Amino acid sequence: MGVIDFDPYSNSGNNRLVQAASFLDETQFELDDVVAQDWQVPGEGRAFVSPPGRARDTRRLLNKTLRAYRKGIIKEAVLWVAHNESIIKLPWLWDFPACIPFRRCRPCWWDEELETFRAISMGDWSAVFYLPPSDTPALFSTRLARFHGTFSHIGRVVFNEMSGEGDWEAAYKRQFNKPYDYRS
């Protein structure tokens, strides 16, 4: 994908690893504030989104990311979903390419006392989703191939020609007697 322009929910220590040009510091903003505000994404509009581990927080942050992507604020994004239950709470994720790693991805956090990154042993498996640029078909195909080439070494990449048709929305409405809420 290239340089990360925006990380919507991180902190200065963890951003040392992501190296996003801009980030919303989770130590200064509550998640409610991050979701409510209009995002300003610098540069080429590339985002890395790694929500906190709770399903509700993950759903809210990723729904906000999708809305920003649809508005063109975010042009391209990598979503690291570390809370596996969130994948069933966000059915729109399967409209995009995904990598299911063969092993658990281990997130890191910056330990200020030791001044080093420390890995967290996850109890859940995780997945990586990719929101490719939709400007031109050539750029879409090139970046999709890059995602596949990069992530196919760590796990299975899943994406097919039926993705993006939105046929899951009717099934969701039948199951829950209401349309999917992209706002929460």
mmCIF file of C-alpha atoms in Angstrom:
data_model
loop_
_atom_site.group_PDB
_atom_site.id
_atom_site.type_symbol
_atom_site.label_atom_id
_atom_site.label_comp_id
_atom_site.label_asym_id
_atom_site.label_seq_id
_atom_site.Cartn_x
_atom_site.Cartn_y
_atom_site.Cartn_z
ATOM 1 C CA MET A 1 0.000 0.000 0.000
ATOM 2 C CA GLY A 2 2.871 2.335 0.692
ATOM 3 C CA VAL A 3 3.248 4.970 3.372
ATOM 4 C CA ILE A 4 0.481 5.147 5.983
ATOM 5 C CA ASP A 5 -1.132 8.578 6.031
ATOM 6 C CA PHE A 6 -3.630 8.071 8.856
ATOM 7 C CA ASP A 7 -4.189 5.831 11.877
ATOM 8 C CA PRO A 8 -7.501 6.774 13.491
ATOM 9 C CA TYR A 9 -7.003 5.243 16.930
ATOM 10 C CA SER A 10 -3.462 4.794 18.198
ATOM 11 C CA ASN A 11 -0.986 6.466 20.517
ATOM 12 C CA SER A 12 2.451 7.964 20.028
ATOM 13 C CA GLY A 13 4.257 4.836 21.245
ATOM 14 C CA ASN A 14 2.383 2.430 19.005
ATOM 15 C CA ASN A 15 2.578 4.839 16.093
ATOM 16 C CA ARG A 16 6.355 4.319 16.130
ATOM 17 C CA LEU A 17 5.623 0.928 14.583
ATOM 18 C CA VAL A 18 2.934 2.089 12.111
ATOM 19 C CA GLN A 19 4.666 5.412 11.348
ATOM 20 C CA ALA A 20 1.457 7.080 10.197
ATOM 21 C CA ALA A 21 1.820 10.707 9.148
ATOM 22 C CA SER A 22 -1.273 11.545 11.212
ATOM 23 C CA PHE A 23 -3.052 9.725 14.012
ATOM 24 C CA LEU A 24 -5.763 10.387 16.554
ATOM 25 C CA ASP A 25 -4.220 9.727 19.954
ATOM 26 C CA GLU A 26 -6.314 7.316 21.998
ATOM 27 C CA THR A 27 -4.865 8.834 25.172
ATOM 28 C CA GLN A 28 -6.375 12.217 24.246
ATOM 29 C CA PHE A 29 -9.638 11.191 22.573
ATOM 30 C CA GLU A 30 -12.383 8.820 23.620
ATOM 31 C CA LEU A 31 -13.562 6.447 20.899
ATOM 32 C CA ASP A 32 -16.918 8.271 20.840
ATOM 33 C CA ASP A 33 -15.079 11.491 19.913
ATOM 34 C CA VAL A 34 -13.022 9.756 17.219
ATOM 35 C CA VAL A 35 -16.136 8.256 15.627
ATOM 36 C CA ALA A 36 -18.122 11.511 15.860
ATOM 37 C CA GLN A 37 -15.552 13.849 14.332
ATOM 38 C CA ASP A 38 -14.852 14.436 10.640
ATOM 39 C CA TRP A 39 -11.592 12.729 9.760
ATOM 40 C CA GLN A 40 -8.891 14.679 7.977
ATOM 41 C CA VAL A 41 -6.672 12.239 6.091
ATOM 42 C CA PRO A 42 -3.481 13.781 4.687
ATOM 43 C CA GLY A 43 -1.408 12.697 1.695
ATOM 44 C CA GLU A 44 -2.732 9.963 -0.545
ATOM 45 C CA GLY A 45 -5.539 8.983 1.847
ATOM 46 C CA ARG A 46 -4.062 5.654 2.966
ATOM 47 C CA ALA A 47 -5.140 4.413 6.388
ATOM 48 C CA PHE A 48 -4.188 1.643 8.761
ATOM 49 C CA VAL A 49 -6.989 0.763 11.161
ATOM 50 C CA SER A 50 -6.418 -1.588 14.073
ATOM 51 C CA PRO A 51 -9.366 -1.231 16.438
ATOM 52 C CA PRO A 52 -9.224 -2.038 20.137
ATOM 53 C CA GLY A 53 -10.141 -5.612 20.967
ATOM 54 C CA ARG A 54 -13.776 -5.235 22.032
ATOM 55 C CA ALA A 55 -16.471 -6.133 19.468
ATOM 56 C CA ARG A 56 -18.530 -2.966 19.978
ATOM 57 C CA ASP A 57 -15.510 -0.666 19.618
ATOM 58 C CA THR A 58 -14.254 -2.580 16.592
ATOM 59 C CA ARG A 59 -17.652 -2.379 14.886
ATOM 60 C CA ARG A 60 -17.988 1.368 15.517
ATOM 61 C CA LEU A 61 -14.479 2.242 14.323
ATOM 62 C CA LEU A 62 -14.668 0.063 11.216
ATOM 63 C CA ASN A 63 -18.129 1.335 10.275
ATOM 64 C CA LYS A 64 -16.718 4.878 10.530
ATOM 65 C CA THR A 65 -13.803 3.794 8.329
ATOM 66 C CA LEU A 66 -16.197 2.401 5.721
ATOM 67 C CA ARG A 67 -18.197 5.639 5.690
ATOM 68 C CA ALA A 68 -14.968 7.659 5.214
ATOM 69 C CA TYR A 69 -13.902 5.263 2.430
ATOM 70 C CA ARG A 70 -17.244 5.615 0.645
ATOM 71 C CA LYS A 71 -17.011 9.427 0.878
ATOM 72 C CA GLY A 72 -13.498 9.358 -0.611
ATOM 73 C CA ILE A 73 -11.846 10.689 2.550
ATOM 74 C CA ILE A 74 -9.938 7.414 2.843
ATOM 75 C CA LYS A 75 -8.737 6.199 -0.552
ATOM 76 C CA GLU A 76 -7.186 2.915 0.573
ATOM 77 C CA ALA A 77 -6.996 1.062 3.888
ATOM 78 C CA VAL A 78 -5.663 -1.992 5.651
ATOM 79 C CA LEU A 79 -7.917 -3.156 8.481
ATOM 80 C CA TRP A 80 -6.468 -5.449 11.122
ATOM 81 C CA VAL A 81 -9.372 -7.078 12.925
ATOM 82 C CA ALA A 82 -8.024 -8.682 16.095
ATOM 83 C CA HIS A 83 -11.409 -9.511 17.579
ATOM 84 C CA ASN A 84 -12.711 -12.482 15.605
ATOM 85 C CA GLU A 85 -16.357 -12.077 16.684
ATOM 86 C CA SER A 86 -16.339 -8.706 14.936
ATOM 87 C CA ILE A 87 -16.186 -10.445 11.583
ATOM 88 C CA ILE A 88 -19.756 -11.692 11.996
ATOM 89 C CA LYS A 89 -20.865 -8.285 13.302
ATOM 90 C CA LEU A 90 -19.448 -6.552 10.206
ATOM 91 C CA PRO A 91 -20.774 -8.550 7.231
ATOM 92 C CA TRP A 92 -19.672 -5.850 4.768
ATOM 93 C CA LEU A 93 -16.038 -6.817 5.432
ATOM 94 C CA TRP A 94 -16.451 -9.829 3.146
ATOM 95 C CA ASP A 95 -17.077 -7.479 0.214
ATOM 96 C CA PHE A 96 -13.322 -6.801 0.328
ATOM 97 C CA PRO A 97 -10.188 -8.961 0.054
ATOM 98 C CA ALA A 98 -9.172 -10.657 3.288
ATOM 99 C CA CYS A 99 -6.194 -12.570 4.602
ATOM 100 C CA ILE A 100 -6.727 -15.184 7.268
ATOM 101 C CA PRO A 101 -3.248 -15.804 8.734
ATOM 102 C CA PHE A 102 -2.064 -19.346 9.347
ATOM 103 C CA ARG A 103 -0.890 -18.216 12.785
ATOM 104 C CA ARG A 104 -2.211 -15.572 15.108
ATOM 105 C CA CYS A 105 -0.904 -12.092 14.385
ATOM 106 C CA ARG A 106 0.612 -10.748 17.574
ATOM 107 C CA PRO A 107 -0.043 -7.076 18.212
ATOM 108 C CA CYS A 108 2.579 -4.983 19.964
ATOM 109 C CA TRP A 109 2.463 -2.075 22.332
ATOM 110 C CA TRP A 110 5.123 0.448 23.274
ATOM 111 C CA ASP A 111 6.492 -0.080 26.773
ATOM 112 C CA GLU A 112 7.666 3.366 27.912
ATOM 113 C CA GLU A 113 9.616 2.008 30.873
ATOM 114 C CA LEU A 114 11.698 -0.405 28.795
ATOM 115 C CA GLU A 115 11.527 1.746 25.645
ATOM 116 C CA THR A 116 10.751 -1.217 23.436
ATOM 117 C CA PHE A 117 7.816 -2.921 21.774
ATOM 118 C CA ARG A 118 6.256 -5.827 23.647
ATOM 119 C CA ALA A 119 4.149 -8.481 21.936
ATOM 120 C CA ILE A 120 0.762 -9.522 23.241
ATOM 121 C CA SER A 121 -0.204 -13.186 23.021
ATOM 122 C CA MET A 122 -3.665 -13.151 21.533
ATOM 123 C CA GLY A 123 -6.336 -15.621 22.584
ATOM 124 C CA ASP A 124 -8.270 -14.961 19.370
ATOM 125 C CA TRP A 125 -7.233 -15.309 15.775
ATOM 126 C CA SER A 126 -7.289 -12.241 13.595
ATOM 127 C CA ALA A 127 -7.756 -11.255 9.977
ATOM 128 C CA VAL A 128 -6.521 -8.505 7.709
ATOM 129 C CA PHE A 129 -8.938 -6.835 5.269
ATOM 130 C CA TYR A 130 -8.049 -4.493 2.442
ATOM 131 C CA LEU A 131 -10.085 -1.608 1.061
ATOM 132 C CA PRO A 132 -8.443 -1.011 -2.338
ATOM 133 C CA PRO A 133 -8.433 2.295 -4.221
ATOM 134 C CA SER A 134 -11.414 2.509 -6.540
ATOM 135 C CA ASP A 135 -10.244 5.462 -8.677
ATOM 136 C CA THR A 136 -9.230 3.479 -11.748
ATOM 137 C CA PRO A 137 -9.482 -0.202 -12.663
ATOM 138 C CA ALA A 138 -5.728 -0.372 -13.335
ATOM 139 C CA LEU A 139 -4.824 0.982 -9.889
ATOM 140 C CA PHE A 140 -7.424 -1.288 -8.273
ATOM 141 C CA SER A 141 -5.935 -4.366 -9.990
ATOM 142 C CA THR A 142 -2.354 -3.359 -9.226
ATOM 143 C CA ARG A 143 -2.997 -2.757 -5.534
ATOM 144 C CA LEU A 144 -5.106 -5.899 -5.231
ATOM 145 C CA ALA A 145 -2.219 -7.907 -6.696
ATOM 146 C CA ARG A 146 0.166 -6.207 -4.248
ATOM 147 C CA PHE A 147 -2.086 -7.103 -1.294
ATOM 148 C CA HIS A 148 -2.219 -10.712 -2.480
ATOM 149 C CA GLY A 149 1.531 -10.873 -3.044
ATOM 150 C CA THR A 150 2.289 -9.411 0.371
ATOM 151 C CA PHE A 151 -0.217 -11.258 2.518
ATOM 152 C CA SER A 152 -0.393 -14.656 0.782
ATOM 153 C CA HIS A 153 2.876 -15.522 2.540
ATOM 154 C CA ILE A 154 1.275 -15.304 5.983
ATOM 155 C CA GLY A 155 -2.123 -16.843 5.225
ATOM 156 C CA ARG A 156 -4.958 -17.511 2.847
ATOM 157 C CA VAL A 157 -6.169 -14.511 0.813
ATOM 158 C CA VAL A 158 -9.895 -14.647 0.076
ATOM 159 C CA PHE A 159 -11.661 -12.557 -2.577
ATOM 160 C CA ASN A 160 -13.980 -13.570 -5.376
ATOM 161 C CA GLU A 161 -15.937 -12.104 -8.257
ATOM 162 C CA MET A 162 -19.183 -12.102 -6.239
ATOM 163 C CA SER A 163 -17.761 -9.800 -3.557
ATOM 164 C CA GLY A 164 -19.356 -6.399 -3.306
ATOM 165 C CA GLU A 165 -22.779 -7.351 -4.623
ATOM 166 C CA GLY A 166 -24.488 -6.553 -1.335
ATOM 167 C CA ASP A 167 -26.631 -9.694 -1.367
ATOM 168 C CA TRP A 168 -25.897 -10.206 2.334
ATOM 169 C CA GLU A 169 -27.984 -7.130 3.247
ATOM 170 C CA ALA A 170 -31.291 -8.867 2.440
ATOM 171 C CA ALA A 171 -30.285 -11.903 4.505
ATOM 172 C CA TYR A 172 -29.233 -9.651 7.389
ATOM 173 C CA LYS A 173 -32.578 -7.846 7.302
ATOM 174 C CA ARG A 174 -34.481 -11.161 7.344
ATOM 175 C CA GLN A 175 -32.395 -12.466 10.239
ATOM 176 C CA PHE A 176 -32.626 -9.372 12.478
ATOM 177 C CA ASN A 177 -35.840 -7.729 11.189
ATOM 178 C CA LYS A 178 -33.970 -4.486 10.489
ATOM 179 C CA PRO A 179 -31.350 -3.263 8.010
ATOM 180 C CA TYR A 180 -27.695 -3.252 8.950
ATOM 181 C CA ASP A 181 -26.771 -0.107 10.898
ATOM 182 C CA TYR A 182 -23.653 1.430 9.355
ATOM 183 C CA ARG A 183 -23.767 4.215 11.958
ATOM 184 C CA SER A 184 -23.009 2.173 15.084
#
